[in-house]
CSV table of C-alpha atoms in Angstrom, one decimal:
chain,number,residue,atom,x,y,z
A,1,MET,CA,131.2,107.7,74.3
A,2,SER,CA,130.7,107.1,78.1
A,3,PRO,CA,132.1,109.7,80.2
A,4,THR,CA,135.4,109.4,82.1
A,5,ILE,CA,137.0,111.1,85.3
A,6,THR,CA,140.3,112.2,85.8
A,7,LEU,CA,141.0,113.7,89.3
A,8,THR,CA,143.4,116.5,89.0
A,9,ASP,CA,143.8,117.9,92.6
A,10,ALA,CA,147.2,117.5,93.8
A,11,SER,CA,146.1,117.8,97.4
A,12,ILE,CA,144.1,114.1,96.9
A,13,ALA,CA,147.2,111.8,97.5
A,14,PHE,CA,145.1,108.5,96.3
A,15,ALA,CA,142.8,109.8,93.9
A,16,PRO,CA,140.3,109.1,93.1
A,17,LYS,CA,140.0,107.7,96.6
A,18,PHE,CA,140.7,110.3,99.2
A,19,THR,CA,140.3,110.8,102.8
A,20,VAL,CA,138.9,114.0,104.7
A,21,SER,CA,139.9,114.2,108.4
A,22,PRO,CA,138.9,116.2,110.0
A,23,TRP,CA,136.4,118.1,108.4
A,24,LYS,CA,134.8,121.0,109.9
A,25,MET,CA,131.1,122.1,109.4
A,26,GLY,CA,130.7,124.2,106.6
A,27,GLU,CA,134.3,123.4,105.1
A,28,TYR,CA,134.7,122.8,101.6
A,29,ASN,CA,136.8,120.2,100.1
A,30,SER,CA,137.2,121.0,96.3
A,31,ILE,CA,137.8,118.0,94.3
A,32,ASN,CA,138.4,119.5,90.8
A,33,GLY,CA,137.6,116.6,89.0
A,34,VAL,CA,137.5,116.7,85.1
A,35,TYR,CA,135.3,114.6,83.5
A,36,THR,CA,134.3,114.4,79.6
A,37,SER,CA,130.8,113.3,78.6
A,38,THR,CA,128.7,113.3,75.5
A,39,VAL,CA,125.2,113.2,77.1
A,40,GLY,CA,122.9,115.6,78.8
A,41,SER,CA,123.3,114.2,82.3
A,42,ILE,CA,125.8,112.1,84.4
A,43,ILE,CA,125.6,110.5,87.6
A,44,ILE,CA,128.2,111.2,89.9
A,45,GLY,CA,128.6,108.0,92.5
A,46,PHE,CA,130.9,107.9,95.6
A,47,THR,CA,131.3,104.7,98.2
A,48,THR,CA,132.1,105.8,101.7
A,49,SER,CA,132.1,104.3,105.1
A,50,TRP,CA,129.5,106.7,106.3
A,51,GLU,CA,126.2,104.7,106.7
A,52,VAL,CA,123.2,106.0,104.7
A,53,GLY,CA,121.4,108.6,106.5
A,54,GLN,CA,124.4,109.9,108.3
A,55,ILE,CA,125.5,112.3,105.7
A,56,PRO,CA,122.3,114.7,105.2
A,57,GLY,CA,124.6,117.8,104.7
A,58,ILE,CA,127.1,116.4,101.7
A,59,THR,CA,126.5,118.7,98.7
A,60,ILE,CA,127.8,117.9,95.3
A,61,SER,CA,127.9,120.6,92.8
A,62,ALA,CA,129.2,120.9,89.3
A,63,TYR,CA,130.0,123.7,87.0
A,64,GLY,CA,131.0,123.8,83.6
A,65,SER,CA,129.3,124.0,80.1
A,66,SER,CA,125.7,124.1,80.9
A,67,VAL,CA,125.8,121.9,83.8
A,68,GLN,CA,123.3,122.0,86.7
A,69,SER,CA,124.1,121.3,90.2
A,70,GLY,CA,122.6,118.6,92.3
A,71,ASN,CA,122.6,119.0,95.9
A,72,SER,CA,120.7,115.8,97.0
A,73,TYR,CA,121.3,112.3,96.5
A,74,ILE,CA,118.9,110.2,94.1
A,75,ASN,CA,119.9,106.7,95.4
A,76,ALA,CA,121.5,105.4,98.4
A,77,VAL,CA,122.4,101.7,98.5
A,78,ASP,CA,123.7,99.5,101.3
A,79,ASN,CA,126.5,97.5,99.9
A,80,GLY,CA,126.4,95.0,102.6
A,81,ASP,CA,130.3,95.1,103.3
A,82,GLY,CA,130.4,98.1,105.7
A,83,THR,CA,130.5,100.7,102.9
A,84,TYR,CA,127.6,102.7,101.2
A,85,SER,CA,127.3,104.1,98.0
A,86,TYR,CA,125.4,107.4,97.1
A,87,TYR,CA,124.4,108.8,93.6
A,88,PHE,CA,123.9,112.2,92.4
A,89,ARG,CA,122.7,113.2,89.1
A,90,LEU,CA,124.0,116.2,87.4
A,91,SER,CA,122.0,117.2,84.4
A,92,GLY,CA,122.1,119.8,81.5
A,93,MET,CA,123.1,120.2,77.9
A,94,PRO,CA,125.9,117.8,76.7
A,95,THR,CA,129.2,119.0,78.0
A,96,THR,CA,132.9,118.2,77.4
A,97,LYS,CA,134.4,119.3,80.5
A,98,GLY,CA,133.2,120.1,84.1
A,99,VAL,CA,134.5,120.2,87.6
A,100,PHE,CA,132.6,119.6,90.8
A,101,ASP,CA,133.1,120.2,94.6
A,102,VAL,CA,132.0,118.4,97.7
A,103,ARG,CA,131.1,120.4,100.9
A,104,ASN,CA,130.1,119.3,104.3
A,105,THR,CA,127.3,121.4,105.6
A,106,LEU,CA,126.0,119.5,108.1
A,107,LEU,CA,128.7,117.2,109.9
A,108,PRO,CA,127.1,114.7,112.2
A,109,PRO,CA,128.7,115.3,115.5
A,110,GLN,CA,129.2,111.7,116.3
A,111,ILE,CA,131.5,111.3,113.4
A,112,LYS,CA,135.2,112.1,114.5
A,113,ASN,CA,137.3,110.3,112.1
A,114,GLY,CA,136.7,111.8,108.7
A,115,MET,CA,135.5,109.9,106.0
A,116,TRP,CA,136.8,108.6,102.5
A,117,PHE,CA,135.0,108.6,99.0
A,118,ASN,CA,135.8,106.5,96.2
A,119,PHE,CA,134.2,108.5,93.0
A,120,THR,CA,132.8,107.3,90.1
A,121,VAL,CA,131.0,108.8,86.9
A,122,ILE,CA,128.3,106.9,85.1
A,123,ASP,CA,126.8,107.6,81.7
A,124,ASP,CA,123.3,108.6,82.2
A,125,SER,CA,122.0,106.8,79.1
A,126,SER,CA,121.6,103.8,81.1
A,127,ASP,CA,119.6,103.4,84.3
A,128,ALA,CA,120.4,104.7,87.8
A,129,PRO,CA,121.4,101.9,90.5
A,130,PRO,CA,118.5,100.8,92.2
A,131,SER,CA,117.8,102.2,95.8
A,132,THR,CA,117.7,99.8,98.3
A,133,LYS,CA,117.8,99.2,102.0
A,134,SER,CA,117.8,96.2,104.6
A,135,HIS,CA,117.1,96.0,108.2
A,136,SER,CA,117.5,93.0,110.9
A,137,ASN,CA,117.1,92.4,114.5
A,138,LYS,CA,117.7,89.5,116.8
A,139,ILE,CA,117.2,88.4,120.1
A,140,GLN,CA,118.2,85.6,122.4
A,141,TYR,CA,115.4,85.0,124.7
A,142,ASN,CA,116.2,83.4,128.2
A,143,ASN,CA,119.5,82.1,126.4
A,144,GLN,CA,117.6,79.5,124.8
A,145,LEU,CA,115.8,80.6,122.0
A,146,ARG,CA,117.0,82.7,119.1
A,147,VAL,CA,114.9,84.8,117.0
A,148,SER,CA,115.8,86.9,114.2
A,149,ILE,CA,114.3,88.8,111.5
A,150,SER,CA,115.0,91.0,108.5
A,151,SER,CA,113.4,93.3,105.9
A,152,ALA,CA,114.4,94.8,102.6
A,153,ILE,CA,112.8,97.3,100.3
A,154,GLU,CA,113.7,98.0,96.7
A,155,PHE,CA,112.4,101.3,94.6
A,156,MET,CA,111.8,100.6,91.0
A,157,GLY,CA,111.2,103.6,89.6
A,158,ALA,CA,108.2,106.0,89.1
A,159,THR,CA,105.8,106.2,86.4
A,160,TRP,CA,103.1,109.0,85.4
A,161,ALA,CA,99.5,107.9,86.4
A,162,LYS,CA,97.6,110.2,84.0
A,163,ASN,CA,94.1,109.4,85.3
A,164,LYS,CA,95.2,110.4,88.6
A,165,GLN,CA,97.5,113.1,87.7
A,166,LYS,CA,100.2,111.7,90.1
A,167,TRP,CA,103.6,110.2,90.0
A,168,GLN,CA,103.3,106.7,91.2
A,169,PHE,CA,106.5,105.2,92.7
A,170,GLU,CA,106.9,101.4,92.9
A,171,TYR,CA,108.3,99.3,95.7
A,172,ARG,CA,108.8,95.9,96.3
A,173,MET,CA,109.4,94.6,100.0
A,174,ALA,CA,110.4,91.4,101.6
A,175,GLY,CA,110.5,90.2,105.4
A,176,ILE,CA,112.2,87.0,106.9
A,177,GLY,CA,111.7,85.6,110.3
A,178,HIS,CA,113.4,82.9,112.3
A,179,THR,CA,113.4,80.8,115.1
A,180,ASN,CA,115.7,78.2,116.8
A,181,TYR,CA,115.2,76.8,120.3
A,182,ILE,CA,118.6,75.4,121.4
A,183,ALA,CA,117.1,73.1,123.6
A,184,GLY,CA,113.6,72.6,122.3
A,185,ILE,CA,110.8,72.7,119.8
A,186,ASN,CA,112.0,75.2,116.7
A,187,ASP,CA,108.5,76.2,115.9
A,188,ARG,CA,107.5,79.3,117.7
A,189,ILE,CA,106.2,81.7,114.9
A,190,SER,CA,102.5,82.3,114.9
A,191,TYR,CA,102.0,85.5,113.2
A,192,ALA,CA,103.9,88.1,110.7
A,193,ARG,CA,102.8,91.4,109.5
A,194,ILE,CA,103.9,94.1,107.1
A,195,LEU,CA,102.7,97.7,107.6
A,196,ILE,CA,103.2,100.8,105.2
A,197,LYS,CA,102.0,104.1,106.4
A,198,SER,CA,102.5,107.8,105.3
A,199,THR,CA,104.2,109.9,107.9
A,200,GLN,CA,104.5,113.4,106.3
A,201,ASN,CA,102.5,115.6,104.1
A,202,GLN,CA,99.6,113.1,104.1
A,203,SER,CA,97.6,115.4,101.8
A,204,ASN,CA,99.8,114.8,99.2
A,205,ILE,CA,100.3,110.9,99.0
A,206,VAL,CA,98.3,108.2,98.3
A,207,LEU,CA,99.3,104.6,99.4
A,208,TRP,CA,98.1,101.6,96.9
A,209,SER,CA,98.1,98.2,96.2
A,210,THR,CA,96.0,95.7,94.3
A,211,PRO,CA,94.4,92.5,95.4
A,212,ASP,CA,94.0,91.4,91.9
A,213,VAL,CA,97.1,90.7,90.7
A,214,ALA,CA,98.7,87.4,92.4
A,215,GLN,CA,102.5,88.7,92.4
A,216,TYR,CA,101.8,91.7,94.6
A,217,LYS,CA,101.8,89.6,97.6
A,218,GLY,CA,103.3,86.5,98.6
A,219,SER,CA,104.3,84.3,101.8
A,220,THR,CA,105.9,81.1,103.0
A,221,PRO,CA,105.0,78.4,104.2
A,222,ALA,CA,101.7,77.8,102.4
A,223,SER,CA,99.6,75.1,101.2
A,224,LEU,CA,99.0,76.9,97.8
A,225,THR,CA,101.1,76.8,94.8
A,226,GLY,CA,101.2,78.1,91.2
A,227,THR,CA,102.3,81.8,91.4
A,228,ASP,CA,105.7,82.4,89.8
A,229,TYR,CA,108.0,85.1,91.6
A,230,SER,CA,111.1,84.2,89.7
A,231,GLY,CA,112.7,87.6,88.2
A,232,ILE,CA,110.3,89.7,90.8
A,233,ALA,CA,111.0,88.8,94.2
A,234,ASN,CA,114.5,87.2,93.8
A,235,THR,CA,116.4,90.6,94.5
A,236,VAL,CA,114.5,92.0,97.5
A,237,ILE,CA,114.2,88.6,99.1
A,238,GLY,CA,117.9,88.4,98.6
A,239,LEU,CA,118.6,91.6,100.2
A,240,ALA,CA,116.4,90.5,103.3
A,241,LEU,CA,118.1,87.1,103.7
A,242,ASN,CA,121.9,88.4,103.4
A,243,ALA,CA,120.8,90.6,106.3
A,244,ASN,CA,119.7,87.6,108.5
A,245,PRO,CA,122.5,85.5,109.0
A,246,TRP,CA,120.4,82.9,111.2
A,247,ALA,CA,118.0,82.3,108.6
A,248,SER,CA,120.7,82.5,106.1
A,249,LEU,CA,122.0,79.1,107.4
A,250,ILE,CA,118.3,77.1,106.9
A,251,TRP,CA,117.6,78.9,103.5
A,252,GLY,CA,120.7,78.8,101.9
A,253,SER,CA,119.5,81.0,99.1
A,254,ALA,CA,116.8,83.6,98.0
A,255,SER,CA,115.4,81.3,95.1
A,256,ALA,CA,114.7,78.7,97.9
A,257,ILE,CA,112.4,81.0,99.2
A,258,VAL,CA,110.9,82.5,96.1
A,259,ALA,CA,110.1,78.7,95.1
A,260,LEU,CA,107.6,78.3,98.1
A,261,LEU,CA,106.1,81.7,97.8
A,262,ALA,CA,102.1,81.4,97.3
A,263,SER,CA,100.1,84.3,96.8
A,264,PHE,CA,98.0,84.6,99.8
A,265,VAL,CA,97.5,86.8,102.7
A,266,ASN,CA,95.1,85.9,106.0
A,267,SER,CA,94.1,89.7,106.7
A,268,SER,CA,94.4,93.1,104.7
A,269,ALA,CA,93.4,96.5,105.7
A,270,ASP,CA,93.8,99.5,103.0
A,271,SER,CA,93.2,103.1,103.5
A,272,SER,CA,95.0,106.2,101.4
A,273,GLN,CA,97.3,106.4,104.3
A,274,SER,CA,98.4,103.1,105.3
A,275,LEU,CA,98.5,99.4,103.9
A,276,GLU,CA,98.3,96.3,106.1
A,277,ARG,CA,99.0,92.6,105.4
A,278,SER,CA,99.2,89.8,108.0
A,279,TRP,CA,99.5,86.2,108.1
A,280,SER,CA,99.1,83.5,110.7
A,281,TRP,CA,99.8,79.9,111.2
A,282,TRP,CA,98.7,76.8,113.5
A,283,PRO,CA,100.7,74.8,114.4
A,284,LEU,CA,103.4,77.4,114.6
A,285,ILE,CA,106.4,77.7,112.7
A,286,SER,CA,110.2,78.2,112.6
A,287,ASP,CA,110.7,79.7,109.3
A,288,THR,CA,108.6,82.4,107.1
A,289,SER,CA,109.0,84.9,104.3
A,290,GLN,CA,106.9,87.4,103.1
A,291,PHE,CA,106.8,89.5,99.8
A,292,PHE,CA,104.7,92.6,99.0
A,293,TRP,CA,104.4,94.9,96.1
A,294,PHE,CA,102.8,98.5,96.7
A,295,ASP,CA,102.7,101.9,95.0
A,296,VAL,CA,103.2,105.5,96.3
A,297,LEU,CA,101.2,108.1,94.3
A,298,VAL,CA,102.6,111.6,95.0
A,299,GLU,CA,101.6,115.1,93.6
A,300,PRO,CA,104.2,116.6,91.2
A,301,ASN,CA,106.7,118.4,93.1
A,302,GLU,CA,105.8,117.2,96.5
A,303,MET,CA,108.2,115.7,99.2
A,304,VAL,CA,106.5,113.1,101.3
A,305,GLU,CA,107.5,110.3,103.7
A,306,PHE,CA,106.5,106.8,104.7
A,307,SER,CA,107.3,104.0,107.1
A,308,TYR,CA,107.8,100.5,106.3
A,309,GLU,CA,107.5,97.9,109.0
A,310,TYR,CA,107.8,94.1,109.5
A,311,THR,CA,106.9,92.4,112.6
A,312,ILE,CA,106.9,88.6,113.7
A,313,ILE,CA,104.7,87.3,116.8
A,314,GLY,CA,105.2,84.1,118.8
A,315,ASN,CA,105.7,82.2,122.0
A,316,PRO,CA,107.2,82.9,124.4
A,317,PHE,CA,109.3,85.9,122.5
A,318,GLU,CA,105.9,87.7,122.1
A,319,LEU,CA,107.1,90.3,119.2
A,320,LEU,CA,110.2,91.2,117.2
A,321,GLY,CA,110.1,94.2,114.6
A,322,VAL,CA,112.2,96.0,112.3
A,323,LYS,CA,111.2,99.2,110.6
A,324,GLY,CA,112.6,101.9,108.3
A,325,TYR,CA,111.4,105.1,106.5
A,326,ARG,CA,111.7,106.4,103.0
A,327,GLN,CA,111.6,109.8,101.8
A,328,LEU,CA,110.7,110.9,98.2
A,329,TYR,CA,110.1,114.1,96.3
A,330,ALA,CA,108.4,114.1,92.8
A,331,GLY,CA,111.0,115.9,91.0
A,332,PRO,CA,114.5,116.0,90.2
A,333,PRO,CA,117.1,117.4,92.8
A,334,GLY,CA,116.8,120.9,93.3
A,335,VAL,CA,114.0,121.5,90.3
A,336,SER,CA,110.6,123.3,91.4
A,337,SER,CA,108.9,123.9,88.4
A,338,SER,CA,106.2,121.7,87.7
A,339,THR,CA,107.2,117.9,86.9
A,340,ASN,CA,103.6,117.3,85.1
A,341,PRO,CA,105.2,115.7,82.1
A,342,GLU,CA,101.9,116.6,79.9
A,343,LYS,CA,103.1,120.2,80.4
A,344,MET,CA,106.6,119.7,79.5
A,345,THR,CA,108.4,119.8,76.0
A,346,PHE,CA,110.3,116.9,75.1
A,347,ILE,CA,113.6,118.4,75.4
A,348,GLU,CA,112.5,119.5,79.2
A,349,ARG,CA,111.5,115.9,80.3
A,350,GLU,CA,114.8,114.7,78.9
A,351,GLN,CA,116.6,117.5,80.9
A,352,TYR,CA,114.7,116.3,84.1
A,353,GLY,CA,115.6,112.4,83.2
A,354,ILE,CA,112.0,111.8,82.4
A,355,LYS,CA,112.0,109.0,79.5
A,356,THR,CA,109.2,109.3,76.9
A,357,ILE,CA,108.1,105.7,75.9
A,358,THR,CA,105.8,104.9,72.7
A,359,ARG,CA,103.9,102.1,72.0
A,360,GLU,CA,106.5,101.5,69.0
A,361,ASN,CA,109.2,101.1,71.3
A,362,ILE,CA,107.8,99.5,74.6
A,363,LEU,CA,108.9,96.0,73.5
A,364,THR,CA,112.5,97.0,73.2
A,365,LYS,CA,112.8,99.5,75.9
A,366,ASP,CA,110.9,98.0,78.6
A,367,ALA,CA,113.4,95.2,79.3
A,368,ASN,CA,115.7,98.1,80.7
A,369,LEU,CA,112.9,99.5,82.8
A,370,ASN,CA,111.5,98.2,86.4
A,371,VAL,CA,107.9,98.8,85.1
A,372,SER,CA,105.8,96.5,86.4
A,373,GLU,CA,103.7,94.0,84.4
A,374,LYS,CA,100.3,95.6,85.6
A,375,THR,CA,101.6,99.0,85.1
A,376,LEU,CA,102.7,98.0,81.4
A,377,LYS,CA,98.9,96.4,80.8
A,378,ASP,CA,97.1,99.3,82.3
A,379,TRP,CA,99.0,101.5,80.1
A,380,LEU,CA,98.4,99.6,77.1
A,381,ASP,CA,94.7,98.9,77.7
A,382,SER,CA,94.2,102.7,78.6
A,383,GLY,CA,95.1,103.8,75.0
A,384,GLU,CA,97.3,106.3,75.8
A,385,GLU,CA,100.1,106.8,73.2
A,386,VAL,CA,103.0,107.7,75.5
A,387,LEU,CA,104.3,106.0,78.8
A,388,TYR,CA,106.5,108.5,81.2
A,389,TYR,CA,108.8,106.8,83.2
A,390,THR,CA,111.9,108.2,85.6
A,391,ASN,CA,114.3,106.8,88.2
A,392,ASN,CA,115.5,110.8,88.3
A,393,PHE,CA,113.6,111.8,91.4
A,394,VAL,CA,114.8,111.9,94.9
A,395,GLU,CA,114.0,108.8,96.7
A,396,CYS,CA,116.2,107.4,99.5
A,397,GLU,CA,116.3,106.1,103.1
A,398,LYS,CA,115.4,108.3,105.7
A,399,PRO,CA,117.4,108.1,109.0
A,400,GLN,CA,115.6,106.6,111.9
A,401,PRO,CA,113.7,109.1,114.5
A,402,GLU,CA,116.3,109.7,117.3
A,403,LYS,CA,114.9,107.8,120.0
A,404,PHE,CA,115.4,109.6,123.6
A,405,GLU,CA,116.2,107.7,126.7
A,406,LEU,CA,113.5,108.3,129.3
A,407,ASN,CA,114.6,108.7,133.1
A,408,GLU,CA,113.6,110.4,136.0
A,409,SER,CA,115.9,113.3,135.5
A,410,ALA,CA,114.8,114.3,131.9
A,411,LEU,CA,111.1,113.6,131.7
A,412,ILE,CA,109.4,115.3,128.8
A,413,LYS,CA,105.3,114.9,128.5
A,414,ASP,CA,105.3,114.5,124.7
A,415,LEU,CA,108.2,111.9,124.9
A,416,LEU,CA,106.6,109.9,127.5
A,417,LEU,CA,103.1,109.9,125.5
A,418,GLU,CA,105.2,108.9,122.2
A,419,GLU,CA,106.5,105.8,124.2
A,420,LEU,CA,103.3,105.3,125.7
A,421,HIS,CA,101.3,105.0,122.6
A,422,GLU,CA,104.0,102.7,121.0
A,423,THR,CA,103.8,100.3,123.8
A,424,ILE,CA,99.6,100.4,123.7
A,425,ASP,CA,100.0,99.6,120.0
A,426,ARG,CA,102.5,96.7,120.7
A,427,SER,CA,100.0,95.2,123.3
A,428,ARG,CA,97.0,95.4,121.0
A,429,LEU,CA,98.8,93.8,118.1
A,430,ILE,CA,100.1,90.8,120.4
A,431,ILE,CA,96.4,90.4,121.5
A,432,GLU,CA,95.2,90.3,117.8
A,433,ALA,CA,97.7,87.9,116.8
A,434,PHE,CA,97.4,85.2,119.9
A,435,SER,CA,93.7,85.5,119.5
A,436,THR,CA,94.1,84.0,115.9
A,437,ASP,CA,93.8,80.3,114.8
A,438,GLU,CA,94.1,77.7,117.6
A,439,ILE,CA,96.7,79.4,119.6
A,440,CYS,CA,94.3,81.4,121.7
A,441,ASN,CA,93.2,77.8,123.3
A,442,THR,CA,96.2,77.0,124.5
A,443,ASP,CA,97.6,77.8,128.2
A,444,GLU,CA,100.4,79.8,126.3
A,445,GLY,CA,98.0,82.0,124.3
A,446,LYS,CA,95.5,82.4,127.2
A,447,ALA,CA,98.3,83.5,129.5
A,448,THR,CA,99.7,85.9,126.9
A,449,ILE,CA,96.4,87.6,126.0
A,450,LYS,CA,95.5,88.0,129.8
A,451,LYS,CA,98.9,89.5,130.2
A,452,HIS,CA,98.5,92.4,127.5
A,453,THR,CA,94.8,92.7,128.2
A,454,ASP,CA,95.7,93.6,131.8
A,455,MET,CA,98.8,95.7,130.6
A,456,LEU,CA,96.6,97.4,128.1
A,457,GLU,CA,93.9,98.7,130.6
A,458,SER,CA,96.7,99.8,132.9
A,459,LEU,CA,98.5,101.6,129.8
A,460,LEU,CA,95.2,103.2,129.0
A,461,ASN,CA,94.9,104.4,132.6
A,462,VAL,CA,98.4,106.1,132.2
A,463,GLN,CA,97.4,107.6,129.2
A,464,LYS,CA,94.2,109.1,130.6
A,465,SER,CA,96.6,110.8,133.5
A,466,LEU,CA,98.6,112.3,130.9
A,467,ASP,CA,95.9,113.7,128.8
A,468,SER,CA,93.8,114.9,131.8
A,469,THR,CA,96.0,118.5,132.0
A,470,GLN,CA,98.2,120.3,130.0
A,471,ASN,CA,100.5,121.5,132.5
A,472,LEU,CA,101.7,118.7,134.7
A,473,GLU,CA,103.9,119.3,137.7
A,474,SER,CA,107.3,117.3,137.4
A,475,ILE,CA,106.6,115.5,140.6
A,476,GLU,CA,103.3,114.5,139.0
A,477,LEU,CA,105.1,113.3,135.8
A,478,SER,CA,107.3,111.3,137.8
A,479,LYS,CA,104.6,109.5,139.4
A,480,ILE,CA,103.0,108.8,136.4
A,481,PHE,CA,106.2,107.6,134.7
A,482,ASP,CA,107.0,105.2,137.8
A,483,ALA,CA,103.7,103.8,137.0
A,484,TYR,CA,104.4,103.4,133.4
A,485,LEU,CA,107.9,101.2,134.4
A,486,LYS,CA,106.0,99.1,136.5
A,487,ILE,CA,103.6,98.0,134.0
A,488,THR,CA,105.8,97.6,131.2
A,489,ASP,CA,109.1,95.9,131.6
A,490,ALA,CA,108.9,94.1,128.2
A,491,GLY,CA,107.6,97.1,126.5
A,492,ASN,CA,110.9,99.0,127.4
A,493,ALA,CA,113.0,96.1,125.9
A,494,TYR,CA,111.2,96.1,122.9
A,495,LEU,CA,111.6,100.0,122.4
A,496,GLY,CA,115.1,99.8,123.1
A,497,ARG,CA,114.7,102.1,126.1
A,498,VAL,CA,117.0,101.8,129.0
A,499,LYS,CA,115.6,102.4,132.6
A,500,LYS,CA,117.7,104.3,135.1
């Protein structure tokens, strides 16, 4: 029997949807929801007007017959309509009744109008909702050129990599770029890049992708054909396309992009801490899309983070990018004991949401799992009798690091260095992109390369000045900041800074 929920708190006027306003930090709002369940764990989900990442202090707790509380959401989904859904798993022995509370432990100060919840309860005998996120950015250059970009990422679950003794989190990522010149030639894109980088706890994370499987990378336009991405790339490309209305007018549907993907990449650079794929075109193009499949290997019970970035480069807009961060914990919420499935009993694995899949049931079970073809093949070839899979571990979008506005009245050396490094990386990437193919021989290409070569030389001199001493007087820092501003008008626009 699927679990059901009945909210019994009389103070909730429009159950199961209710509004909390105002809501003070540390304040409890007890829902006293009563649910019935015949399974060992349930998923409690709520939809809210709060954006993913704005709600780090919400705690869901439950108590009842042997029910454990969960204090971190396992999935966060952007619904694309101004609402966001969060899912919490509460696990334990089968129970017939329980109640749960919601507590605000860290209310963001910028939220002043309260929020609303719409609760559901999901039977955990089925898979959890997928964890996805999309990002977008757009500019209008000189009121003539419209440039838009979007990316999306999809988490597909984690399998136990026995040979590495790590949990292998699988991801699919897509990017879409578009240019449209109102009074000129639309084709303005010369280069695209996907970059994955570990950002926290690097000693316990390994980034990995394989060049041997055609479907692990894809791009359009391309002269190559023959790789089938249907059923693999549709969802994540669809999410990216929905986030990019200008490109949507051209493509119409994700299937139109997927049908044109080809398995090629112009340049790859891999390490345990970063994965980079780049593509370049000559002649220039107006519309492009990329697909990338990669894995994140994590030690049991470790919390790690990584960034994912999609960038397009072209003339005359130079560069436009989008970036996101994922946080993942190789274990269920609130569990500190070892999540190495080889050291658990079957009951412990079930309690933690780790599925034990044997060779006998793989053909019927894997259809319900987001397990890649290569993962299944590697497992079947290994001779191992059991595959361990879970979507119960903590995996969610992390809020973007706060960008502090730099100005003469509030200068901090570390923040100036951070911005300086980003601007240096930007110029280096533009030089690299404009040095590929035939664009480097055009007048526009030569001018762009010279501009950023000169800028890079000046920026490195500013960096040298900042690095030369640990204790800069405020007047010296102000002079360095003024020199930086004179160098980088375009850099400030790209980084979203405001000069004062």
